[in-house]
Short mmCIF file of C-alpha atoms and ligand atoms in Angstrom, two decimals:
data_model
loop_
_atom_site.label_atom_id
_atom_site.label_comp_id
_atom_site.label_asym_id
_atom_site.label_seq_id
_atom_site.Cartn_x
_atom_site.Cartn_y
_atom_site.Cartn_z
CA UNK A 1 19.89 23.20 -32.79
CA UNK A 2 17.24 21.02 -31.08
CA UNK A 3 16.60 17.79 -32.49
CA UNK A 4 13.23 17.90 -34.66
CA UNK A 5 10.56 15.43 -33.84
CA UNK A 6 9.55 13.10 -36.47
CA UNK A 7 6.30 14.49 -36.75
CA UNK A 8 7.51 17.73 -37.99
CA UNK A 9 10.22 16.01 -40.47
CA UNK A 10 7.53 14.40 -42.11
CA UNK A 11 5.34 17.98 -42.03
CA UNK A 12 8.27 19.49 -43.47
CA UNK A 13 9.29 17.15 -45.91
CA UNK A 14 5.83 16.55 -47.97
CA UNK A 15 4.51 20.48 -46.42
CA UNK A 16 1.74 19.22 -45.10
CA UNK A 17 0.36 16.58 -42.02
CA UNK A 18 0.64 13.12 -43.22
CA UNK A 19 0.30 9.51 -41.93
CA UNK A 20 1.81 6.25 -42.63
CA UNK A 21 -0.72 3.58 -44.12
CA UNK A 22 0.65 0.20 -43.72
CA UNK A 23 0.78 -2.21 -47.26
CA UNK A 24 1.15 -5.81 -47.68
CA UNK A 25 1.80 -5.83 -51.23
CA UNK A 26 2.42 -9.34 -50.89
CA UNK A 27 6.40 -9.45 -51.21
CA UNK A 28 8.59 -11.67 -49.91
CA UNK A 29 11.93 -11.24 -48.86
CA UNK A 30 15.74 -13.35 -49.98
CA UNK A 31 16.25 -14.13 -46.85
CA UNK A 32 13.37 -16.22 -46.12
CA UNK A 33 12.13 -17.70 -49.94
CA UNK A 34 15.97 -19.88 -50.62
CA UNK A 35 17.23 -16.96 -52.17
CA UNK A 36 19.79 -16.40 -49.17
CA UNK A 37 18.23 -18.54 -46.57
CA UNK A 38 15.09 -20.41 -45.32
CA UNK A 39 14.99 -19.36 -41.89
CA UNK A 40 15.30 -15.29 -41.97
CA UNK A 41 16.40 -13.48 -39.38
CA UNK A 42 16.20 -15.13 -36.11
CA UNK A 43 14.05 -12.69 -34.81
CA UNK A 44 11.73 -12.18 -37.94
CA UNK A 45 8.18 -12.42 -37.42
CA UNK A 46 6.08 -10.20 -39.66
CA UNK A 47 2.81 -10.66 -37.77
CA UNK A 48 4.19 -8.65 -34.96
CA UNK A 49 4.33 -5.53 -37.13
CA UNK A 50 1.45 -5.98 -39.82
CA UNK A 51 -1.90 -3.85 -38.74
CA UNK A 52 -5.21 -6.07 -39.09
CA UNK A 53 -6.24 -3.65 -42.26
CA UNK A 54 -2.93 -4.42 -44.18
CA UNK A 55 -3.73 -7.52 -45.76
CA UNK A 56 -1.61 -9.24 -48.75
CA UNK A 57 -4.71 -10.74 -50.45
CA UNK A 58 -6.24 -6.96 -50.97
CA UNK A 59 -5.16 -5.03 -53.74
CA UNK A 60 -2.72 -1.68 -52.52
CA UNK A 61 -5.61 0.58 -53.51
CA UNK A 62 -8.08 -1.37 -51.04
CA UNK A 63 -5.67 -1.72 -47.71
CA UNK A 64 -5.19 2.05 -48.40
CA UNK A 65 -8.76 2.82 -48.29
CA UNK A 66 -8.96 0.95 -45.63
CA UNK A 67 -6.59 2.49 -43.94
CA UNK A 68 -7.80 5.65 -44.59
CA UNK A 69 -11.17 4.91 -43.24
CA UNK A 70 -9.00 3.83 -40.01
CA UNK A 71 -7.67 7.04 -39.45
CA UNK A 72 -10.64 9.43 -40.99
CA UNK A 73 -11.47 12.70 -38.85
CA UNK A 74 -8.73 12.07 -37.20
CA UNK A 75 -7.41 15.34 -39.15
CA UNK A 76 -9.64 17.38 -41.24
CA UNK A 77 -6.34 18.00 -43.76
CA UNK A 78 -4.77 14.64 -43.53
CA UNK A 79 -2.96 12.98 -46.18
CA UNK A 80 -0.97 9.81 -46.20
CA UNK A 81 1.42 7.83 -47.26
CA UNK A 82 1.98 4.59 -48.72
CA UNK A 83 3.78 2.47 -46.48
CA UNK A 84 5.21 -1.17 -47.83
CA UNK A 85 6.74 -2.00 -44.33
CA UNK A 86 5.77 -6.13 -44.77
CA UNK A 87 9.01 -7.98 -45.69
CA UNK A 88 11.17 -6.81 -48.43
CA UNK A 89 9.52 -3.58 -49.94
CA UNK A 90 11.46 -3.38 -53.25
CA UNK A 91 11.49 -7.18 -53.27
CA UNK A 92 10.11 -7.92 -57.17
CA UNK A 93 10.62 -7.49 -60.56
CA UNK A 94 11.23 -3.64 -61.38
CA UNK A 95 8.11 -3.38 -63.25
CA UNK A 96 6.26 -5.00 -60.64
CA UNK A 97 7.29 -2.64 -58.13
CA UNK A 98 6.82 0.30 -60.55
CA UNK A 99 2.98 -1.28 -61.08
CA UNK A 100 2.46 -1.31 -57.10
CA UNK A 101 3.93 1.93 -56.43
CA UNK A 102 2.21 3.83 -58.82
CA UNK A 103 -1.11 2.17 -57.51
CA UNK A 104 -0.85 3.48 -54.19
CA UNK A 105 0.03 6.47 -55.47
CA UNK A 106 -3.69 6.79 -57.65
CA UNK A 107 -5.47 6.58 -54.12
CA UNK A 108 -6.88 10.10 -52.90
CA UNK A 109 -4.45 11.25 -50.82
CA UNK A 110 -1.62 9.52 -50.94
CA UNK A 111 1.26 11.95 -51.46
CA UNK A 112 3.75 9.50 -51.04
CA UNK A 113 5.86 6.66 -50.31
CA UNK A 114 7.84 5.13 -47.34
CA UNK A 115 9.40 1.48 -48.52
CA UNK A 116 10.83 -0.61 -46.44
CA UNK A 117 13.95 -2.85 -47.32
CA UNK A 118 16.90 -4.42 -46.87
CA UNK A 119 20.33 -3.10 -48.17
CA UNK A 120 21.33 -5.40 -50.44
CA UNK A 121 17.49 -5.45 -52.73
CA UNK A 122 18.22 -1.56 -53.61
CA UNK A 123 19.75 -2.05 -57.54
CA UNK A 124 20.81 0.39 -59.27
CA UNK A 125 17.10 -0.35 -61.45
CA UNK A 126 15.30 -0.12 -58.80
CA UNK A 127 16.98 3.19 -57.43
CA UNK A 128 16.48 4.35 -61.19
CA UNK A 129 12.93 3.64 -60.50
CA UNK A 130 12.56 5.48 -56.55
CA UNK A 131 14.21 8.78 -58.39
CA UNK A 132 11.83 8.98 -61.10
CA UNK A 133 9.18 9.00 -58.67
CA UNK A 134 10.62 11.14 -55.89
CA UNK A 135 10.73 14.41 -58.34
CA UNK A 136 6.83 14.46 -57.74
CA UNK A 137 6.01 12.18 -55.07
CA UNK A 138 8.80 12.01 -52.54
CA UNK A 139 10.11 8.69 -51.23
CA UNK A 140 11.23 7.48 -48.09
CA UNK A 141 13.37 4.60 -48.03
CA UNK A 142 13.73 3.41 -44.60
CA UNK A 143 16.46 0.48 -44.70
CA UNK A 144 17.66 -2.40 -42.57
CA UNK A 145 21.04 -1.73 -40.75
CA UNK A 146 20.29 -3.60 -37.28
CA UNK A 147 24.18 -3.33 -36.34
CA UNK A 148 27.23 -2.68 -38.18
CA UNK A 149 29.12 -5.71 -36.67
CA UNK A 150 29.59 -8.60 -38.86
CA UNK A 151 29.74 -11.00 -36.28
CA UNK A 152 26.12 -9.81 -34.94
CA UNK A 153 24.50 -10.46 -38.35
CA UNK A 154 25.79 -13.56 -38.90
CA UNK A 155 24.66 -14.97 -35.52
CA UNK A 156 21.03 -13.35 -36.43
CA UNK A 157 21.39 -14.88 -40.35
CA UNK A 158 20.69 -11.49 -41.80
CA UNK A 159 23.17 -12.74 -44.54
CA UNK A 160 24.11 -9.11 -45.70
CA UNK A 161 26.92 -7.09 -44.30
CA UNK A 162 27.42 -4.14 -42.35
CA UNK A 163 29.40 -2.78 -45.34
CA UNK A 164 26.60 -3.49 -47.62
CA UNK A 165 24.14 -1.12 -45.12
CA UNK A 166 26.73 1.34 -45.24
CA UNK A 167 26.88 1.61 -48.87
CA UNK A 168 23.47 1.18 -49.70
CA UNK A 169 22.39 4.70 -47.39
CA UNK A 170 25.14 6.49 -49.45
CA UNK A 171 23.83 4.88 -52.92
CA UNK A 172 20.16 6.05 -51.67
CA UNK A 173 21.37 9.35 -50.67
CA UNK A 174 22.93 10.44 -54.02
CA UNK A 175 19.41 10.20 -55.67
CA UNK A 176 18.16 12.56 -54.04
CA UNK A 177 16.08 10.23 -51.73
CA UNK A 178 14.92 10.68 -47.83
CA UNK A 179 17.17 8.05 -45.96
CA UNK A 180 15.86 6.13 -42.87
CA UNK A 181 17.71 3.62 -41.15
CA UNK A 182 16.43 0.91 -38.74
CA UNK A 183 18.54 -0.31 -36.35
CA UNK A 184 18.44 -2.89 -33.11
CA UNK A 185 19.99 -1.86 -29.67
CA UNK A 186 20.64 -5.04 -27.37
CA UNK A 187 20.76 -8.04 -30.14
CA UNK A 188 22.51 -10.95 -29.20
CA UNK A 189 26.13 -10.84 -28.24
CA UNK A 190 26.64 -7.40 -28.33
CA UNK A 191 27.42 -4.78 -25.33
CA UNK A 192 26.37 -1.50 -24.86
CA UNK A 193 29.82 -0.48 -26.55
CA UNK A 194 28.89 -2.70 -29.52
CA UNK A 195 25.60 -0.56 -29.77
CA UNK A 196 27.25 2.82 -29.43
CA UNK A 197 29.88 2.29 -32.24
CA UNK A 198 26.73 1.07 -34.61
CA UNK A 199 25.46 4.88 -33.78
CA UNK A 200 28.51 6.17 -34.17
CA UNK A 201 29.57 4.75 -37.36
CA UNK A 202 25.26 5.43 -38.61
CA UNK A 203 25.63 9.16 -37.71
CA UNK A 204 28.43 9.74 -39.88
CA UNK A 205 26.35 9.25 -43.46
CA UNK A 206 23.50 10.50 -44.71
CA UNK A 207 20.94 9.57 -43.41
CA UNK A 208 17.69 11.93 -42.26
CA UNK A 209 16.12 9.76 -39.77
CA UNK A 210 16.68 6.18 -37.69
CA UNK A 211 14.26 4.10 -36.21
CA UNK A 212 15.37 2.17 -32.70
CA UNK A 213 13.89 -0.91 -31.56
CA UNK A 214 14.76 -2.88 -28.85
CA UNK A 215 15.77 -6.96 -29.64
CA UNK A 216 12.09 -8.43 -28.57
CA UNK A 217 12.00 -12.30 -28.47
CA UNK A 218 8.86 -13.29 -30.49
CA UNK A 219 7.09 -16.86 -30.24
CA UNK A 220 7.78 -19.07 -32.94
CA UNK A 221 10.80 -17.58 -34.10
CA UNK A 222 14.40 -19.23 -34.50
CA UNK A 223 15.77 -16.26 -31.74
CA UNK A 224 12.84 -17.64 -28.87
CA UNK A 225 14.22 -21.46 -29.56
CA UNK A 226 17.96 -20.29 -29.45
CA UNK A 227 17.02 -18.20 -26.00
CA UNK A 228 14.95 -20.32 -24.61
CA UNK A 229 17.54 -23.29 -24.71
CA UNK A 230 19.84 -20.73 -23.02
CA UNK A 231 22.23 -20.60 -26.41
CA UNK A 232 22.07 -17.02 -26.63
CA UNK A 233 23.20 -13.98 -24.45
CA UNK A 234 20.76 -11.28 -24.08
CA UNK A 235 20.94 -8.03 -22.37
CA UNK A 236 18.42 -8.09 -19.79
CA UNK A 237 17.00 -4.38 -19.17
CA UNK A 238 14.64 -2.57 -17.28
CA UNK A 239 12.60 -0.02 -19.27
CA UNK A 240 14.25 2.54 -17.21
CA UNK A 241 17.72 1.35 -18.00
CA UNK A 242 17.14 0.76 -21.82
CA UNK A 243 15.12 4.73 -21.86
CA UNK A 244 18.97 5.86 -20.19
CA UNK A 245 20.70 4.33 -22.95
CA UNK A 246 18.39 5.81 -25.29
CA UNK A 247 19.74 8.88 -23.78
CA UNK A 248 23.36 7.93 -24.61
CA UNK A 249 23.04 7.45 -27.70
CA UNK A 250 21.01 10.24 -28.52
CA UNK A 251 23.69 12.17 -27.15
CA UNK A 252 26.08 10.80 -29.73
CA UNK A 253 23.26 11.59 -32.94
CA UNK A 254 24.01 14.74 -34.44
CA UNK A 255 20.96 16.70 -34.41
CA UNK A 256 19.63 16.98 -37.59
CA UNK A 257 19.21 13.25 -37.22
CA UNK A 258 15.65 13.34 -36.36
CA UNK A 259 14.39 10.02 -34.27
CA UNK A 260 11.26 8.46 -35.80
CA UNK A 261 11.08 6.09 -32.27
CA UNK A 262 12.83 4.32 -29.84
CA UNK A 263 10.93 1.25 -28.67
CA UNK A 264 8.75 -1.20 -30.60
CA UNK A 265 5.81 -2.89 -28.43
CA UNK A 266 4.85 -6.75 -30.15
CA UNK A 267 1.31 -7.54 -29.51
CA UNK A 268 1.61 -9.39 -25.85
CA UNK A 269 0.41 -12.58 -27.20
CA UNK A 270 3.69 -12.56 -29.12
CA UNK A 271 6.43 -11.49 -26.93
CA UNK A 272 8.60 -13.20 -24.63
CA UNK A 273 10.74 -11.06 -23.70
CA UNK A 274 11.14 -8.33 -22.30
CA UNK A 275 7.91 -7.55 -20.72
CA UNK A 276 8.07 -4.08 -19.72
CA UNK A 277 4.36 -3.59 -20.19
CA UNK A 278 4.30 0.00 -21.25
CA UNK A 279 2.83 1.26 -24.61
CA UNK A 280 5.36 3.20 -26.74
CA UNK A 281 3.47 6.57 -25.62
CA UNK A 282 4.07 5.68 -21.56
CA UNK A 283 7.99 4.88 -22.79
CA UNK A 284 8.12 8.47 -24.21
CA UNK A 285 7.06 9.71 -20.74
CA UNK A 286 9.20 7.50 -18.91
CA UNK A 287 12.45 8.65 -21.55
CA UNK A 288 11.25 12.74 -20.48
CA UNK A 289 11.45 12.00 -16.94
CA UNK A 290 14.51 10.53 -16.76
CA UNK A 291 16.69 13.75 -17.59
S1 SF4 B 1 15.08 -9.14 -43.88
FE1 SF4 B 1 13.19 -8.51 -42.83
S2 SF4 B 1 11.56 -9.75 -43.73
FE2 SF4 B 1 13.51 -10.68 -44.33
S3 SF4 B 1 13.85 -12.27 -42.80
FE3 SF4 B 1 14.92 -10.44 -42.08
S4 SF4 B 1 13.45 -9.32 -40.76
FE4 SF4 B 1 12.31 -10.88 -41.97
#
């Protein structure tokens, strides 16, 4: 069975071409407002992954039109989907969230949702509130694994455990909900072993899809102060060598796993390291050639 490409898991899922609209609803996260820390995760920097027309101080319905004039013609038949990637995207009072959602949901369109969050902000309320709206508007929940090994997340202060991630895909599963994970090959401390056993351990629950990035060092986080003073050990790849462990691992991902990507790119004003220099499109090509 080949593996399909993410592309055609979305197609398949909503039956019909769709595109993800990035939304700052305006949410913050427990990890970064005292909740569970100040700091975040060392590595956190939302700027690197927040699109110019995804703006907290619009309404949802506006960044979506926005974002729909971004993308228009693109597709004749395009539809899209509402996409709360900024922070913690279930991060709010339950009928806050239910407010939000069902706002981006009014805009022509929008067939559904893709929310992004961490595992321990998925209560059994607010899981209550995804399955009500998956039976006519399905919902993605794409959540944030990063590694399984305690030891990793508390050097990075993600102040959850790798228990916690494993229980909250199985929790997400049984209602009936589409299951991403994210995870983080090459964060501090960990060998390539390390990485394989998160995959490992990842590819034996449900999930439908996972989402790679490789551990980027972004200005002005705690992660560039800790590397920069030479307190933290990180791998130090090539492109080529981190698109050959792609390869392992993919290797180990049953196929019905489907990859939604393998590298993230931080604008270059941003990122210190590594500076590969390739757009996520010349990394595909470089992954094909390899094999
Ligand atoms: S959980 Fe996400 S938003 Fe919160 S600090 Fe970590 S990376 Fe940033």
């Amino acid at each position: 069975m080949a593996r399909q490409r993410y592309s055609d898991f979305l197609k398949q899922l909503y039956g019909m071409r769709v595109q993800k609209l990035n939304v700052n609803a305006g949410f913050s996260c427990p990890n970064r407002d005292g909740s569970l820390s100040h700091g975040g995760c060392i590595y956190c920097n939302n700027s690197s992954f927040t699109p110019a027309f995804s703006n907290s101080s619009a309404t949802v319905t506006h960044q979506l039109l926005e974002g729909k004039n971004f993308y228009n013609g693109k597709y004749a038949d395009m539809k899209y989907l509402a996409y709360f990637q900024s922070f913690t995207g279930t991060y709010a009072p339950v009928e806050k969230l239910s407010a939000l959602y069902n706002e981006a949901l009014a805009v022509p369109d929008v067939v559904g949702l893709v929310i992004s969050t961490r595992p321990d902000c998925l209560s059994d309320e607010v899981l209550d509130l995804l399955q009500g709206i998956n039976v006519t508007h399905k919902v993605i929940v794409e959540i944030g694994v990063e590694t399984i090994h305690e030891r990793t997340l508390a050097l990075i202060n993600r102040c959850h455990s790798g228990q916690c991630a494993m229980e909250a895909i199985g929790r997400v599963a049984k209602r009936g909900l589409t299951v991403g994970a994210h995870l983080i090959l090459g964060l501090p401390g960990e060998t390539k072993d390390d990485m394989m056993a998160t995959v490992d351990e990842i590819a034996k629950l449900p999930v439908n899809s996972i989402k790679f990035h490789q551990m980027q060092v972004l200005r002005g986080t705690e992660l560039a102060r800790q590397w920069e003073r030479g307190e933290l050990k990180l791998i130090d790849w090539t492109a080529q060598e981190y698109a050959a462990f792609c390869h392992r691992v993919f290797e180990h991902l049953p196929p019905n796993i489907t990859i939604e990507r393998m590298v993230s790119m931080a604008p270059p004003n941003l990122l210190l390291h590594p500076h590969w220099g390739l757009k996520p499109a010349q990394f595909k090509a470089l992954f094909d050639d390899l094999y």
